Amino acid sequence: MRTELRKSGVEESLQPVHLQALMYLARANRYSNTPQALAEYLGLTKGTVSQTLLLLDRRGLVERFEDDIDRRVVRLRLSTVGEQFLSDSQPTLSWANATRNISPNRIRNAVSALREALTQLQLDNEGSTFGACNSCRQCQRLSQRVSRCGLMGDRISGPETRKICWFFEPKTEEVA
Amino acid sequence: MRTELRKSGVEESLQPVHLQALMYLARANRYSNTPQALAEYLGLTKGTVSQTLLLLDRRGLVERFEDDIDRRVVRLRLSTVGEQFLSDSQPTLSWANATRNISPNRIRNAVSALREALTQLQLDNEGSTFGACNSCRQCQRLSQRVSRCGLMGDRISGPETRKICWFFEPKTEEVA
DNA sequence: CTTTTTCGTATCGACCCGATACTAATACCG
DNA sequence: CGGTATTAGTATCGGGTCGATACGAAAAAG
């Protein structure tokens, strides 16, 4: 998979880590679009990630702007060019194709097992557990279209509940 | 997982790719313990891998010696120190631990699906398909303890049939 | 016996990555 | 309040990865 990532980036002379950063930012929700969250996600130091973002900014793939209420934090988002690049290069396409002969049911089971292992791994290492609102303990369903985050107190739209959050807490079904 | 690899290597100041090389060499069979096979496995160029091996050799973790019949090829094997280091650092231990609450059956199913996807991915990209003799098309069972490789014509011991081979060919159950 | 191909190495430049030191903004606490 | 501590992010430096290119030596092809 890393080899595939490398191929996807070679055209724009981007390294695998750059692709991973772009892919993360495309899926990060409003609490998670910061250098710090990205560093946590990638397992790198904030200094390293700062350099990565500097490069992506120079290339015009991401935009950086400061937070309204805490002026220390930097908010990140993909630029139009960045989104276009991601949808053109499709870094995960070949992996998705490789699963074409596997039944949806087997895929669901494998994904479920892998997700469980990942959550456990993150808990063991006291790292952040990234995940989507719709499987987060804090998510409260308000209506068909709107949810609410019990941790932050904000209303979350339907599409945003499928984005990745830094404060994700797995639903406790026996975290032995 | 890359973060875990990084942690395992930090004590000896080894990079993730060094750990991956050592882990590969620990599992490579007699046909696959060469720089070329390792480069194919890691998805890197032979030049890059040559540098990696130079470093691992200097550190005394691997040994290089030339092949008897083809004096161009270099044979690789873990040194005693290298084996000791691998068994001490246990790079995959935390991942194995993370699956402790998942039933063996679910793990088997997930592994099976992943292996299928990996093979398909490798076929799509015309890359080598690494795998163990015991699930290779060329493997002929001679007795309870000895098999035979139909491609190379050599007799393969029981333990060696569980090692990774560069010439692996998946058993054809409909490679659509 | 050439010519070509193959396996591996050497060198160079661009870049990743962590460590350290630093600035600026916020939080804490008497 | 006011001073200290903490936090988000940046700047800089050095060691090391990685691919491209060039190269040497052995084997294969013709």
Coordinates of C-alpha atoms (C1' of nucleotides) in Angstrom, one line a residue:
Chain A
M1 CA 0.0 0.0 0.0
R2 CA 2.9 2.3 0.7
T3 CA 4.2 1.5 -2.8
E4 CA 0.8 2.5 -4.2
L5 CA 0.9 5.7 -2.3
R6 CA 4.3 6.5 -3.7
K7 CA 3.1 5.9 -7.2
S8 CA 0.1 8.3 -6.7
G9 CA 2.3 11.1 -5.6
V10 CA 5.2 10.7 -8.0
E11 CA 3.4 12.8 -10.7
E12 CA 3.3 15.8 -8.5
S13 CA 6.5 14.8 -6.8
L14 CA 4.7 14.3 -3.4
Q15 CA 5.9 11.9 -0.8
P16 CA 3.7 9.3 0.7
V17 CA 3.3 11.3 3.9
H18 CA 2.0 14.2 1.9
L19 CA -0.7 12.1 0.4
Q20 CA -1.6 10.8 3.8
A21 CA -1.9 14.4 5.1
L22 CA -4.2 15.4 2.3
M23 CA -6.3 12.3 2.7
Y24 CA -6.6 13.1 6.4
L25 CA -7.6 16.7 5.9
A26 CA -10.2 15.6 3.4
R27 CA -11.9 13.7 6.2
A28 CA -11.1 15.7 9.3
N29 CA -14.1 17.4 11.1
R30 CA -14.1 20.9 12.6
Y31 CA -12.3 19.9 15.7
S32 CA -9.6 17.9 13.9
N33 CA -8.3 20.2 11.1
T34 CA -5.2 21.4 13.0
P35 CA -1.5 20.6 12.8
Q36 CA -1.6 19.0 16.2
A37 CA -4.3 16.6 15.3
L38 CA -2.6 15.7 12.1
A39 CA 0.7 15.1 13.9
E40 CA -1.1 12.8 16.3
Y41 CA -2.8 11.0 13.4
L42 CA 0.4 10.4 11.5
G43 CA 2.4 9.6 14.6
L44 CA 4.9 12.3 13.9
T45 CA 6.2 15.2 15.9
K46 CA 4.6 18.6 15.5
G47 CA 7.8 20.1 14.1
T48 CA 7.9 17.5 11.3
V49 CA 4.3 18.1 10.5
S50 CA 4.8 21.8 10.5
Q51 CA 7.4 21.3 7.7
T52 CA 5.0 19.1 5.7
L53 CA 2.3 21.7 5.9
L54 CA 4.7 24.4 4.9
L55 CA 5.4 22.4 1.7
L56 CA 1.7 21.7 1.0
D57 CA 0.9 25.3 1.5
R58 CA 3.6 26.5 -0.9
R59 CA 2.2 24.0 -3.5
G60 CA -1.2 25.5 -3.0
L61 CA -2.8 22.2 -1.9
V62 CA -3.8 23.3 1.6
E63 CA -4.8 26.6 3.2
R64 CA -3.8 27.7 6.6
F65 CA -5.7 30.4 8.6
E66 CA -5.8 31.2 12.3
D67 CA -8.6 30.2 14.7
D68 CA -11.1 32.9 15.7
I69 CA -11.1 32.3 19.4
D70 CA -7.7 30.7 20.2
R71 CA -5.2 32.6 18.1
R72 CA -2.5 30.1 18.7
V73 CA -4.1 27.4 16.7
V74 CA -4.0 27.1 13.0
R75 CA -6.9 25.7 11.0
L76 CA -6.3 23.7 7.9
R77 CA -8.4 22.9 4.9
L78 CA -7.8 21.5 1.4
S79 CA -7.7 24.1 -1.3
T80 CA -9.8 23.6 -4.4
V81 CA -6.6 22.4 -6.1
G82 CA -5.9 20.0 -3.3
E83 CA -9.4 18.5 -3.6
Q84 CA -9.0 18.2 -7.3
F85 CA -5.7 16.5 -7.0
L86 CA -7.0 14.0 -4.5
S87 CA -10.0 13.1 -6.7
D88 CA -7.7 12.8 -9.7
S89 CA -5.0 10.7 -8.2
Q90 CA -7.3 8.4 -6.2
P91 CA -4.6 7.0 -4.0
T92 CA -6.7 4.2 -2.6
L93 CA -8.3 3.2 -6.0
S94 CA -6.0 0.2 -6.7
W95 CA -6.6 -1.1 -3.2
A96 CA -10.3 -0.8 -3.6
N97 CA -10.0 -2.6 -6.9
A98 CA -8.1 -5.4 -5.3
T99 CA -11.1 -6.2 -3.2
R100 CA -13.5 -6.5 -6.1
N101 CA -13.8 -10.3 -5.9
I102 CA -14.4 -10.4 -2.2
S103 CA -18.0 -10.5 -1.1
P104 CA -19.4 -7.4 0.7
N105 CA -20.1 -9.5 3.7
R106 CA -16.5 -10.8 4.1
I107 CA -15.3 -7.2 3.7
R108 CA -17.7 -6.0 6.4
N109 CA -16.4 -8.6 8.8
A110 CA -12.8 -7.9 8.0
V111 CA -13.3 -4.2 8.4
S112 CA -15.1 -4.7 11.7
A113 CA -12.3 -6.9 13.1
L114 CA -9.6 -4.5 11.9
R115 CA -11.3 -1.5 13.4
E116 CA -11.6 -3.3 16.7
A117 CA -7.9 -4.1 16.7
L118 CA -7.0 -0.5 15.8
T119 CA -9.0 0.9 18.6
Q120 CA -7.5 -1.5 21.1
L121 CA -4.0 -0.6 19.8
Q122 CA -4.7 3.0 20.3
L123 CA -6.0 2.5 23.7
D124 CA -3.0 0.4 24.7
N125 CA -0.7 3.2 23.6
E126 CA -2.7 6.0 25.2
G127 CA -2.8 7.6 21.8
S128 CA -5.7 9.4 20.4
T129 CA -8.5 7.2 18.9
F130 CA -9.6 8.7 15.7
G131 CA -13.0 7.8 14.4
A132 CA -16.3 9.1 13.0
C133 CA -19.1 10.6 15.1
N134 CA -21.6 8.0 14.1
S135 CA -19.8 5.4 16.1
C136 CA -18.7 7.7 18.9
R137 CA -19.9 7.4 22.5
Q138 CA -20.5 11.1 22.7
C139 CA -22.8 11.4 19.6
Q140 CA -26.4 12.1 20.4
R141 CA -28.9 11.7 17.6
L142 CA -31.3 14.8 17.6
S143 CA -33.2 14.1 14.4
Q144 CA -32.8 12.3 11.2
R145 CA -30.4 14.9 9.9
V146 CA -28.8 16.5 12.9
S147 CA -26.8 15.1 15.8
R148 CA -25.1 16.6 18.8
C149 CA -21.6 16.2 20.3
G150 CA -21.9 15.6 24.0
L151 CA -18.3 16.5 24.5
M152 CA -18.2 19.9 22.7
G153 CA -22.0 20.7 22.8
D154 CA -22.2 21.5 19.1
R155 CA -24.8 20.5 16.6
I156 CA -23.3 18.2 14.0
S157 CA -24.8 17.9 10.5
G158 CA -25.4 14.5 8.9
P159 CA -22.5 14.6 6.5
E160 CA -20.1 15.8 9.3
T161 CA -20.9 12.8 11.4
R162 CA -19.0 10.7 8.9
K163 CA -15.9 12.7 9.2
I164 CA -12.9 11.9 11.4
C165 CA -12.7 13.3 14.9
W166 CA -9.7 13.6 17.1
F167 CA -11.7 13.3 20.3
F168 CA -13.4 10.1 19.2
E169 CA -14.4 7.7 22.1
P170 CA -15.4 4.2 21.1
K171 CA -18.7 3.0 22.3
T172 CA -17.9 0.9 25.4
E173 CA -18.8 -2.7 24.6
E174 CA -16.4 -4.2 27.1
V175 CA -13.0 -2.6 26.6
A176 CA -11.3 -5.3 28.6
Chain B
M1 CA 1.6 0.3 12.8
R2 CA 4.3 2.5 11.3
T3 CA 4.4 4.4 14.5
E4 CA 4.8 1.1 16.4
L5 CA 7.6 0.1 14.1
R6 CA 9.3 3.4 14.7
K7 CA 9.1 2.9 18.5
S8 CA 10.7 -0.6 18.2
G9 CA 13.6 0.8 16.3
V10 CA 14.3 3.9 18.2
E11 CA 16.4 2.2 20.9
E12 CA 18.9 1.0 18.3
S13 CA 18.2 4.1 16.2
L14 CA 16.9 2.0 13.4
Q15 CA 14.4 3.4 10.9
P16 CA 11.1 1.6 10.2
V17 CA 12.5 0.3 6.9
H18 CA 15.4 -1.3 8.7
L19 CA 13.0 -3.3 10.9
Q20 CA 11.0 -4.3 7.9
A21 CA 14.1 -5.6 6.2
L22 CA 15.1 -7.6 9.2
M23 CA 11.6 -9.0 9.5
Y24 CA 11.7 -10.0 5.9
L25 CA 15.1 -11.7 6.1
A26 CA 13.9 -13.6 9.1
R27 CA 11.2 -15.2 7.0
A28 CA 12.8 -15.4 3.5
N29 CA 13.5 -18.8 2.1
R30 CA 16.5 -19.9 0.2
Y31 CA 15.5 -18.3 -3.1
S32 CA 14.5 -15.0 -1.6
N33 CA 17.4 -13.9 0.6
T34 CA 18.8 -11.5 -1.9
P35 CA 18.9 -7.7 -2.2
Q36 CA 16.7 -7.9 -5.3
A37 CA 14.0 -9.9 -3.6
L38 CA 14.1 -7.5 -0.7
A39 CA 13.8 -4.5 -2.9
E40 CA 10.8 -6.0 -4.6
Y41 CA 9.3 -6.9 -1.3
L42 CA 9.7 -3.4 0.1
G43 CA 8.8 -1.7 -3.2
L44 CA 12.0 0.3 -3.3
T45 CA 14.8 0.5 -5.9
K46 CA 17.8 -1.8 -5.7
G47 CA 20.1 1.2 -5.0
T48 CA 18.1 2.3 -2.0
V49 CA 18.0 -1.3 -0.6
S50 CA 21.7 -1.6 -1.2
Q51 CA 22.3 1.4 1.1
T52 CA 19.9 -0.1 3.7
L53 CA 21.9 -3.4 3.7
L54 CA 25.2 -1.5 4.0
L55 CA 24.0 0.1 7.2
L56 CA 22.6 -3.2 8.6
D57 CA 25.8 -4.9 7.7
R58 CA 27.9 -2.2 9.5
R59 CA 25.7 -2.6 12.6
G60 CA 26.3 -6.4 12.5
L61 CA 22.7 -7.2 12.1
V62 CA 22.9 -9.0 8.8
E63 CA 25.6 -10.9 7.0
R64 CA 26.3 -10.7 3.2
F65 CA 28.1 -13.4 1.3
E66 CA 28.3 -14.2 -2.4
D67 CA 26.4 -17.0 -4.1
D68 CA 28.3 -20.1 -5.0
I69 CA 27.0 -20.6 -8.5
D70 CA 26.1 -17.1 -9.7
R71 CA 28.8 -14.8 -8.4
R72 CA 26.8 -11.7 -9.1
V73 CA 24.2 -12.4 -6.5
V74 CA 24.6 -11.6 -2.8
R75 CA 23.0 -13.9 -0.2
L76 CA 21.7 -12.3 3.0
R77 CA 21.0 -13.7 6.4
L78 CA 20.4 -12.4 9.8
S79 CA 23.4 -12.5 12.1
T80 CA 23.0 -13.9 15.6
V81 CA 22.9 -10.3 16.9
G82 CA 20.2 -9.6 14.3
E83 CA 18.0 -12.5 15.4
Q84 CA 18.5 -11.6 19.0
F85 CA 17.5 -8.0 18.3
L86 CA 14.4 -9.0 16.5
S87 CA 13.3 -11.4 19.3
D88 CA 14.0 -8.7 21.9
S89 CA 12.2 -5.8 20.2
Q90 CA 9.2 -7.8 19.0
P91 CA 8.1 -5.2 16.5
T92 CA 4.7 -6.8 16.0
L93 CA 3.9 -7.5 19.6
S94 CA 1.7 -4.6 20.3
W95 CA -0.3 -5.3 17.2
A96 CA -0.7 -9.0 18.2
N97 CA -1.8 -7.8 21.6
A98 CA -4.4 -5.5 20.1
T99 CA -6.2 -8.5 18.7
R100 CA -6.4 -10.4 22.0
N101 CA -10.2 -9.8 22.3
I102 CA -11.0 -10.9 18.8
S103 CA -12.1 -14.5 18.3
P104 CA -9.7 -16.7 16.4
N105 CA -12.4 -17.4 13.9
R106 CA -12.9 -13.7 13.1
I107 CA -9.2 -13.3 12.8
R108 CA -8.9 -16.2 10.4
N109 CA -11.6 -14.7 8.2
A110 CA -10.1 -11.3 8.2
V111 CA -6.6 -12.7 7.4
S112 CA -8.1 -14.7 4.6
A113 CA -9.8 -11.7 3.1
L114 CA -6.8 -9.5 3.4
R115 CA -4.5 -12.1 1.9
E116 CA -6.9 -12.4 -1.1
A117 CA -6.9 -8.7 -1.6
L118 CA -3.1 -8.5 -1.3
T119 CA -2.6 -11.2 -3.9
Q120 CA -5.0 -9.4 -6.3
L121 CA -3.3 -6.1 -5.7
Q122 CA 0.1 -7.7 -6.6
L123 CA -1.3 -9.3 -9.7
D124 CA -2.9 -6.1 -10.9
N125 CA 0.5 -4.3 -10.6
E126 CA 2.5 -7.1 -12.1
G127 CA 4.6 -7.2 -9.0
S128 CA 6.0 -10.3 -7.3
T129 CA 3.5 -12.2 -5.2
F130 CA 5.3 -13.1 -2.0
G131 CA 3.9 -16.1 -0.1
A132 CA 4.7 -19.3 1.7
C133 CA 5.2 -22.6 0.0
N134 CA 2.4 -24.3 1.7
S135 CA -0.1 -22.2 -0.2
C136 CA 1.8 -22.1 -3.4
R137 CA 0.7 -23.7 -6.6
Q138 CA 4.2 -25.2 -7.2
C139 CA 4.4 -27.0 -3.9
Q140 CA 4.3 -30.8 -4.1
R141 CA 3.8 -32.7 -0.9
L142 CA 6.3 -35.7 -0.9
S143 CA 5.8 -37.0 2.6
Q144 CA 4.7 -35.7 6.0
R145 CA 7.9 -33.8 6.5
V146 CA 9.2 -33.1 3.0
S147 CA 7.8 -31.2 0.0
R148 CA 9.2 -30.3 -3.4
C149 CA 9.1 -27.1 -5.4
G150 CA 7.9 -27.8 -8.9
L151 CA 9.5 -24.6 -10.2
M152 CA 13.0 -25.1 -8.8
G153 CA 13.0 -28.8 -8.4
D154 CA 14.4 -28.7 -4.9
R155 CA 13.3 -30.6 -1.9
I156 CA 11.9 -28.3 0.8
S157 CA 11.8 -29.2 4.5
G158 CA 8.7 -28.8 6.6
P159 CA 9.8 -25.6 8.4
E160 CA 11.0 -24.0 5.1
T161 CA 7.5 -24.4 3.6
R162 CA 6.4 -21.8 6.0
K163 CA 9.0 -19.2 4.8
I164 CA 8.3 -16.5 2.3
C165 CA 9.2 -17.1 -1.3
W166 CA 9.7 -14.6 -4.1
F167 CA 8.4 -16.9 -6.8
F168 CA 5.2 -17.6 -5.0
E169 CA 2.2 -18.4 -7.3
P170 CA -1.2 -18.4 -5.7
K171 CA -3.3 -21.5 -6.1
T172 CA -5.6 -20.6 -8.9
E173 CA -9.1 -20.5 -7.5
E174 CA -10.5 -18.2 -10.2
V175 CA -8.2 -15.2 -10.6
A176 CA -10.9 -13.3 -12.5
Chain C
dC1 C1' 34.2 -14.0 -28.8
dT2 C1' 31.5 -9.9 -28.9
dT3 C1' 27.2 -7.9 -27.3
dT4 C1' 23.6 -7.6 -24.2
dT5 C1' 21.5 -8.4 -20.0
dT6 C1' 21.4 -8.8 -15.0
dC7 C1' 22.9 -8.2 -10.0
dG8 C1' 24.7 -5.2 -7.1
dT9 C1' 27.3 -0.9 -5.6
dA10 C1' 28.7 4.3 -5.5
dT11 C1' 27.5 9.0 -5.6
dC12 C1' 24.6 12.9 -5.6
dG13 C1' 20.7 15.9 -4.5
dA14 C1' 16.0 16.5 -2.7
dC15 C1' 13.6 15.7 1.1
dC16 C1' 11.9 13.3 5.7
dC17 C1' 12.2 13.3 10.4
dG18 C1' 13.3 14.2 15.4
dA19 C1' 15.6 17.2 18.7
dT20 C1' 16.2 21.6 20.3
dA21 C1' 15.3 26.2 20.8
dC22 C1' 12.2 29.7 20.1
dT23 C1' 7.8 33.0 19.8
dA24 C1' 3.2 34.0 20.9
dA25 C1' -1.1 33.2 23.0
dT26 C1' -3.7 31.2 26.6
dA27 C1' -4.5 29.0 31.2
dC28 C1' -3.5 28.7 36.0
dC29 C1' -3.2 30.4 40.6
dG30 C1' -1.9 33.2 44.5
Chain D
dC1 C1' -5.1 41.4 38.7
dG2 C1' 0.1 39.7 37.7
dG3 C1' 3.4 36.4 37.3
dT4 C1' 4.3 31.6 36.1
dA5 C1' 3.3 27.6 33.5
dT6 C1' 1.4 25.5 29.7
dT7 C1' 0.1 25.0 24.9
dA8 C1' 0.1 25.6 19.5
dG9 C1' 3.0 26.3 16.2
dT10 C1' 7.5 27.7 13.7
dA11 C1' 12.7 27.7 12.7
dT12 C1' 16.9 25.4 12.3
dC13 C1' 20.1 21.8 12.1
dG14 C1' 22.0 17.1 11.3
dG15 C1' 21.4 12.2 10.3
dG16 C1' 19.3 9.4 7.2
dT17 C1' 15.9 7.7 3.3
dC18 C1' 15.1 7.5 -1.4
dG19 C1' 15.4 7.7 -6.5
dA20 C1' 18.3 8.7 -10.6
dT21 C1' 22.3 8.0 -12.8
dA22 C1' 26.5 6.0 -13.7
dC23 C1' 29.3 2.3 -13.1
dG24 C1' 31.6 -2.6 -12.5
dA25 C1' 31.5 -7.4 -12.8
dA26 C1' 29.5 -11.7 -13.9
dA27 C1' 26.4 -14.3 -16.7
dA28 C1' 23.6 -15.0 -20.9
dA29 C1' 22.7 -14.5 -25.8
dG30 C1' 24.0 -14.8 -30.4

